[in-house]
Amino acid sequence: MVSLTVSMIPLLLGAVLCWSGAPKLFDRAAERRVAGTAVERMLGTGRAVPALRAVGAAELAVAAGLLVAPGPLSGAAATLLGTGFVGYLGHARATVPESSCGCTARDDAPIGTRAFLRAGAVVAAGVAATAAGTPWWQAGVDRPAAALGVLLAGAAVAALLFTETDRWLLPLRRWRLRTFGSPLERDGVEAPVPVQASVELLERSLAWEAASGAVRSGLLDSWDEDGWRFLQYAGQATGPAAGQATERSPGDATGRSPGQEGRPVWVLFALDARATLDTVGRPAVRVTVIDQDSGEVLPGALADVSTRTPLPLVS
């Protein structure tokens, strides 16, 4: 089994390097991909894009060697590439630790343990590939069932290391909550959901999208009442109601110019006080826009997002 695993590693590592290198080399929006990464901070945007494409080309070249001519030479090239990744991460961690590494051109998180594990996995797989005695296609023909099992296990490990786990682990977390209960529960009494969890849920809702044009502040206040959690923001009316508000007298104490600004408002959201991203997929959220001066409700300040045009998908 060990020899079979070693023989299949060039295929697994080659596939990973193709997946990682192709976007770096061929993506037309390379400037956007390098924005905020350690590469950009160290080299500047002008040099970061060619550097990103060069790394992508190197990954594809090594991947081609692993897939077409597995053996000591291609394995050594993969080891050298992985060692370069480790060195880059170490330097970036020391100089610009707040930046993302841009390793897979998708990860926006600062450089952390996971990035080093990915680079270390490339080094380890490269070393193992140098010892591959049988080409992966021959090993697959000789023992197809075992080879398929090795590939599935390797793909699972690669998915854990190289992909965004939060999205596909969400169903598992929800199942865990339904089965074992909320970790917030203590002595049979469920502790309040953190306010930040409610804000995170709110900011993914249609109600937030409809009112976001009016919101002008961060969260100012929150309170729970009758099972609802209320979240209060300051804002400025932007819809038809705002036009009514611009008819203020020239001596308005706020100093706002008529016809240029809407009236100051409070934007209130209400949602289930126990809801979080792990328990609710599409939460019901109520939103109200209230004039700060008169207390009048301003439904016209909400944007109509019921007929919005979907933005094009850019991958």
Protein backbone atom coordinates (compact mmCIF):
# COMPACT_ATOMS: atom_id res chain seq x y z
CA MET A 1 0.00 0.00 0.00
CA VAL A 2 2.88 2.36 0.73
CA SER A 3 4.35 1.90 -2.72
CA LEU A 4 0.93 2.44 -4.28
CA THR A 5 0.44 5.64 -2.28
CA VAL A 6 3.84 6.93 -3.31
CA SER A 7 3.07 6.12 -6.93
CA MET A 8 -0.20 8.08 -6.82
CA ILE A 9 1.29 11.16 -5.16
CA PRO A 10 2.57 12.69 -8.45
CA LEU A 11 -1.00 12.60 -9.78
CA LEU A 12 -2.42 14.20 -6.65
CA LEU A 13 0.28 16.85 -6.36
CA GLY A 14 0.14 17.57 -10.08
CA ALA A 15 -3.61 18.13 -9.91
CA VAL A 16 -3.24 20.48 -6.94
CA LEU A 17 -0.53 22.50 -8.66
CA CYS A 18 -2.66 22.76 -11.82
CA TRP A 19 -5.58 24.00 -9.73
CA SER A 20 -3.39 26.50 -7.94
CA GLY A 21 -1.21 27.65 -10.85
CA ALA A 22 -3.71 28.07 -13.69
CA PRO A 23 -5.62 31.01 -12.12
CA LYS A 24 -2.37 32.80 -11.32
CA LEU A 25 -1.11 32.50 -14.87
CA PHE A 26 -4.28 33.03 -16.91
CA ASP A 27 -6.58 35.20 -14.79
CA ARG A 28 -7.26 38.51 -16.53
CA ALA A 29 -7.95 40.18 -13.19
CA ALA A 30 -4.51 39.49 -11.77
CA GLU A 31 -4.31 42.99 -10.30
CA ARG A 32 -7.34 42.26 -8.18
CA ARG A 33 -5.91 38.92 -7.08
CA VAL A 34 -2.66 40.41 -5.82
CA ALA A 35 -4.36 43.33 -4.07
CA GLY A 36 -3.64 43.12 -0.36
CA THR A 37 -1.32 40.13 -0.65
CA ALA A 38 2.20 39.96 0.68
CA VAL A 39 3.50 39.86 -2.89
CA GLU A 40 2.02 43.26 -3.60
CA ARG A 41 3.27 44.73 -0.31
CA MET A 42 6.81 43.54 -0.97
CA LEU A 43 7.09 44.15 -4.71
CA GLY A 44 4.41 46.70 -5.55
CA THR A 45 1.51 46.13 -7.96
CA GLY A 46 3.66 46.62 -11.06
CA ARG A 47 6.00 43.77 -10.16
CA ALA A 48 3.55 41.66 -8.20
CA VAL A 49 1.45 40.72 -11.23
CA PRO A 50 4.40 39.37 -13.29
CA ALA A 51 5.66 37.59 -10.17
CA LEU A 52 2.26 35.99 -9.66
CA ARG A 53 2.14 34.84 -13.26
CA ALA A 54 5.70 33.49 -13.04
CA VAL A 55 4.77 31.44 -9.98
CA GLY A 56 1.69 30.16 -11.77
CA ALA A 57 3.79 29.16 -14.78
CA ALA A 58 6.28 27.37 -12.50
CA GLU A 59 3.49 25.49 -10.78
CA LEU A 60 2.03 24.37 -14.11
CA ALA A 61 5.45 23.32 -15.40
CA VAL A 62 6.11 21.22 -12.30
CA ALA A 63 2.60 19.81 -12.51
CA ALA A 64 3.17 18.79 -16.13
CA GLY A 65 6.37 17.02 -15.13
CA LEU A 66 4.63 15.15 -12.32
CA LEU A 67 1.74 14.11 -14.52
CA VAL A 68 3.68 13.19 -17.66
CA ALA A 69 7.07 12.07 -16.34
CA PRO A 70 6.78 11.16 -12.66
CA GLY A 71 10.09 10.35 -11.09
CA PRO A 72 13.10 11.78 -9.25
CA LEU A 73 13.51 14.83 -11.48
CA SER A 74 9.91 16.06 -11.33
CA GLY A 75 9.74 15.17 -7.63
CA ALA A 76 12.86 17.23 -6.95
CA ALA A 77 11.36 20.13 -8.87
CA ALA A 78 8.22 19.92 -6.74
CA THR A 79 10.32 19.81 -3.58
CA LEU A 80 12.24 22.87 -4.69
CA LEU A 81 9.01 24.69 -5.48
CA GLY A 82 7.54 23.83 -2.08
CA THR A 83 10.74 24.94 -0.35
CA GLY A 84 10.46 28.25 -2.17
CA PHE A 85 6.89 28.59 -0.89
CA VAL A 86 8.06 27.98 2.68
CA GLY A 87 10.81 30.57 2.33
CA TYR A 88 8.41 33.11 0.85
CA LEU A 89 5.90 32.55 3.64
CA GLY A 90 8.56 32.91 6.30
CA HIS A 91 9.81 36.18 4.83
CA ALA A 92 6.28 37.52 4.31
CA ARG A 93 5.25 36.53 7.84
CA ALA A 94 8.22 38.44 9.22
CA THR A 95 7.81 41.57 7.09
CA VAL A 96 4.09 41.96 6.30
CA PRO A 97 2.29 39.61 8.71
CA GLU A 98 -1.10 41.27 8.25
CA SER A 99 -1.24 40.44 4.52
CA SER A 100 -2.57 37.31 2.88
CA CYS A 101 -0.06 35.08 1.13
CA GLY A 102 -1.97 34.83 -2.17
CA CYS A 103 -0.87 31.20 -2.29
CA THR A 104 -4.04 29.87 -3.86
CA ALA A 105 -5.06 33.33 -5.13
CA ARG A 106 -8.30 32.97 -3.15
CA ASP A 107 -7.35 33.15 0.49
CA ASP A 108 -7.73 36.62 2.03
CA ALA A 109 -6.71 35.59 5.56
CA PRO A 110 -3.35 36.71 7.00
CA ILE A 111 -0.51 34.26 6.72
CA GLY A 112 -1.00 31.57 9.32
CA THR A 113 -0.40 27.96 10.18
CA ARG A 114 -2.60 26.72 7.37
CA ALA A 115 -0.47 28.46 4.74
CA PHE A 116 2.67 26.83 6.14
CA LEU A 117 0.92 23.44 6.21
CA ARG A 118 0.07 23.83 2.54
CA ALA A 119 3.65 24.66 1.61
CA GLY A 120 4.95 21.89 3.83
CA ALA A 121 2.58 19.43 2.17
CA VAL A 122 4.02 20.37 -1.23
CA VAL A 123 7.54 19.75 0.10
CA ALA A 124 6.60 16.40 1.63
CA ALA A 125 4.70 15.29 -1.46
CA GLY A 126 7.61 16.35 -3.67
CA VAL A 127 10.04 14.30 -1.60
CA ALA A 128 7.71 11.32 -1.76
CA ALA A 129 7.32 11.75 -5.53
CA THR A 130 11.07 11.37 -6.01
CA ALA A 131 10.70 7.80 -4.72
CA ALA A 132 7.82 6.86 -7.02
CA GLY A 133 8.99 3.64 -8.67
CA THR A 134 5.87 2.98 -10.77
CA PRO A 135 4.11 5.59 -12.88
CA TRP A 136 0.75 6.53 -11.43
CA TRP A 137 -1.16 5.32 -14.51
CA GLN A 138 0.47 1.88 -14.30
CA ALA A 139 -0.23 1.67 -10.56
CA GLY A 140 -3.84 2.58 -11.26
CA VAL A 141 -4.20 -0.19 -13.84
CA ASP A 142 -2.55 -2.76 -11.58
CA ARG A 143 -4.68 -2.03 -8.49
CA PRO A 144 -7.63 0.13 -9.58
CA ALA A 145 -9.76 -0.15 -6.44
CA ALA A 146 -6.90 0.58 -4.06
CA ALA A 147 -5.67 3.40 -6.30
CA LEU A 148 -9.14 4.98 -6.28
CA GLY A 149 -9.20 4.80 -2.49
CA VAL A 150 -5.80 6.50 -2.27
CA LEU A 151 -6.95 9.23 -4.64
CA LEU A 152 -10.14 9.87 -2.68
CA ALA A 153 -8.24 10.04 0.60
CA GLY A 154 -5.65 12.34 -0.93
CA ALA A 155 -8.33 14.55 -2.44
CA ALA A 156 -9.98 14.88 0.98
CA VAL A 157 -6.69 15.94 2.57
CA ALA A 158 -6.06 18.41 -0.28
CA ALA A 159 -9.55 19.86 0.13
CA LEU A 160 -8.92 20.42 3.83
CA LEU A 161 -5.63 22.18 3.17
CA PHE A 162 -6.21 24.09 -0.05
CA THR A 163 -9.89 25.08 -0.14
CA GLU A 164 -12.10 27.34 1.94
CA THR A 165 -13.44 24.98 4.57
CA ASP A 166 -15.94 27.37 6.15
CA ARG A 167 -18.49 27.04 3.36
CA TRP A 168 -18.63 23.28 3.08
CA LEU A 169 -18.26 22.74 6.84
CA LEU A 170 -21.35 24.87 7.53
CA PRO A 171 -23.84 21.98 7.00
CA LEU A 172 -21.73 19.85 9.36
CA ARG A 173 -21.81 22.56 12.05
CA ARG A 174 -25.59 22.88 11.69
CA TRP A 175 -25.98 19.12 12.04
CA ARG A 176 -23.82 19.20 15.16
CA LEU A 177 -25.99 21.93 16.71
CA ARG A 178 -29.21 20.03 15.94
CA THR A 179 -27.76 16.81 17.35
CA PHE A 180 -25.78 17.96 20.37
CA GLY A 181 -27.34 21.34 21.11
CA SER A 182 -25.87 24.79 21.26
CA PRO A 183 -22.40 25.23 22.81
CA LEU A 184 -23.82 28.43 24.35
CA GLU A 185 -26.05 26.33 26.64
CA ARG A 186 -24.92 26.10 30.27
CA ASP A 187 -26.75 24.10 32.97
CA GLY A 188 -29.77 23.68 30.74
CA VAL A 189 -30.06 27.40 30.08
CA GLU A 190 -29.00 28.76 26.73
CA ALA A 191 -26.73 31.79 27.00
CA PRO A 192 -27.53 34.82 24.83
CA VAL A 193 -26.22 34.81 21.29
CA PRO A 194 -23.34 37.30 21.00
CA VAL A 195 -24.38 40.57 19.38
CA GLN A 196 -21.61 40.23 16.82
CA ALA A 197 -23.16 36.96 15.65
CA SER A 198 -26.47 38.79 15.07
CA VAL A 199 -24.65 41.55 13.17
CA GLU A 200 -22.91 38.97 11.01
CA LEU A 201 -26.25 37.38 10.21
CA LEU A 202 -27.89 40.75 9.57
CA GLU A 203 -25.22 41.86 7.11
CA ARG A 204 -26.01 38.86 4.90
CA SER A 205 -29.73 39.59 4.75
CA LEU A 206 -31.88 41.23 2.10
CA ALA A 207 -33.08 43.73 4.71
CA TRP A 208 -29.52 44.95 5.20
CA GLU A 209 -29.08 45.29 1.46
CA ALA A 210 -32.30 47.31 1.18
CA ALA A 211 -31.31 49.67 3.99
CA SER A 212 -27.55 49.82 3.46
CA GLY A 213 -27.89 52.95 1.32
CA ALA A 214 -29.28 54.80 4.33
CA VAL A 215 -26.93 53.46 7.02
CA ARG A 216 -24.13 55.88 7.90
CA SER A 217 -22.70 54.40 11.10
CA GLY A 218 -21.61 51.24 12.75
CA LEU A 219 -23.81 49.55 15.33
CA LEU A 220 -24.81 52.14 17.95
CA ASP A 221 -27.07 50.17 20.26
CA SER A 222 -28.70 46.78 20.68
CA TRP A 223 -31.24 45.24 23.01
CA ASP A 224 -33.39 42.11 23.32
CA GLU A 225 -37.14 42.21 23.75
CA ASP A 226 -39.83 39.52 23.38
CA GLY A 227 -37.46 37.15 21.61
CA TRP A 228 -36.28 39.77 19.14
CA ARG A 229 -32.90 41.43 19.00
CA PHE A 230 -32.98 45.07 17.93
CA LEU A 231 -29.94 46.63 16.28
CA GLN A 232 -29.78 50.40 15.89
CA TYR A 233 -27.77 52.40 13.36
CA ALA A 234 -27.68 56.09 12.47
CA GLY A 235 -28.27 57.01 8.86
CA GLN A 236 -29.61 59.38 6.27
CA ALA A 237 -32.75 58.88 4.21
CA THR A 238 -32.00 58.35 0.55
CA GLY A 239 -35.34 57.34 -0.98
CA PRO A 240 -38.40 59.39 -1.95
CA ALA A 241 -38.89 60.36 1.65
CA ALA A 242 -35.48 62.00 1.59
CA GLY A 243 -36.68 64.35 -1.12
CA GLN A 244 -39.42 65.56 1.19
CA ALA A 245 -36.85 66.17 3.86
CA THR A 246 -34.71 68.43 1.70
CA GLU A 247 -37.35 71.15 1.96
CA ARG A 248 -35.82 72.47 5.15
CA SER A 249 -35.56 76.11 5.98
CA PRO A 250 -32.25 77.88 5.19
CA GLY A 251 -31.81 78.35 8.90
CA ASP A 252 -31.83 74.64 9.60
CA ALA A 253 -29.61 74.12 12.63
CA THR A 254 -28.02 71.07 11.04
CA GLY A 255 -26.51 73.17 8.27
CA ARG A 256 -27.55 70.73 5.53
CA SER A 257 -28.25 72.30 2.16
CA PRO A 258 -31.75 71.80 0.76
CA GLY A 259 -31.81 69.41 -2.17
CA GLN A 260 -28.44 67.88 -1.31
CA GLU A 261 -29.05 65.70 1.75
CA GLY A 262 -31.86 63.66 3.21
CA ARG A 263 -33.01 63.83 6.76
CA PRO A 264 -31.09 62.10 9.59
CA VAL A 265 -32.71 58.84 10.52
CA TRP A 266 -32.43 55.86 12.81
CA VAL A 267 -32.28 52.51 11.02
CA LEU A 268 -33.64 49.74 13.25
CA PHE A 269 -33.34 46.04 12.48
CA ALA A 270 -35.05 43.25 14.39
CA LEU A 271 -34.26 39.56 14.07
CA ASP A 272 -34.54 36.39 16.11
CA ALA A 273 -32.34 36.88 19.19
CA ARG A 274 -31.29 33.23 19.07
CA ALA A 275 -30.45 33.09 15.35
CA THR A 276 -26.90 32.71 14.08
CA LEU A 277 -25.32 31.68 10.79
CA ASP A 278 -25.07 28.14 12.14
CA THR A 279 -28.77 27.84 12.96
CA VAL A 280 -30.57 29.86 10.28
CA GLY A 281 -29.88 29.91 6.57
CA ARG A 282 -32.36 32.62 5.50
CA PRO A 283 -33.32 34.65 8.55
CA ALA A 284 -36.42 36.83 8.78
CA VAL A 285 -35.28 40.39 9.46
CA ARG A 286 -37.51 43.40 10.03
CA VAL A 287 -36.22 46.85 9.20
CA THR A 288 -37.61 50.29 9.95
CA VAL A 289 -36.28 53.74 9.09
CA ILE A 290 -37.32 56.46 11.55
CA ASP A 291 -36.83 60.21 11.29
CA GLN A 292 -34.55 61.30 14.13
CA ASP A 293 -36.38 64.60 14.64
CA SER A 294 -40.05 63.68 14.33
CA GLY A 295 -40.04 59.95 15.01
CA GLU A 296 -41.91 59.41 11.74
CA VAL A 297 -41.48 56.07 9.98
CA LEU A 298 -40.01 56.54 6.47
CA PRO A 299 -40.71 53.42 4.37
CA GLY A 300 -39.58 55.23 1.21
CA ALA A 301 -36.01 55.34 2.49
CA LEU A 302 -35.54 51.65 1.74
CA ALA A 303 -34.17 50.63 -1.62
CA ASP A 304 -36.23 48.28 -3.78
CA VAL A 305 -34.09 45.17 -4.10
CA SER A 306 -36.89 42.86 -5.19
CA THR A 307 -36.08 43.32 -8.90
CA ARG A 308 -32.31 43.71 -8.64
CA THR A 309 -30.19 42.59 -11.57
CA PRO A 310 -27.67 39.90 -10.61
CA LEU A 311 -24.06 40.95 -11.01
CA PRO A 312 -21.97 38.90 -13.43
CA LEU A 313 -19.97 36.09 -11.88
CA VAL A 314 -16.20 36.63 -12.06
CA SER A 315 -14.12 33.60 -11.18
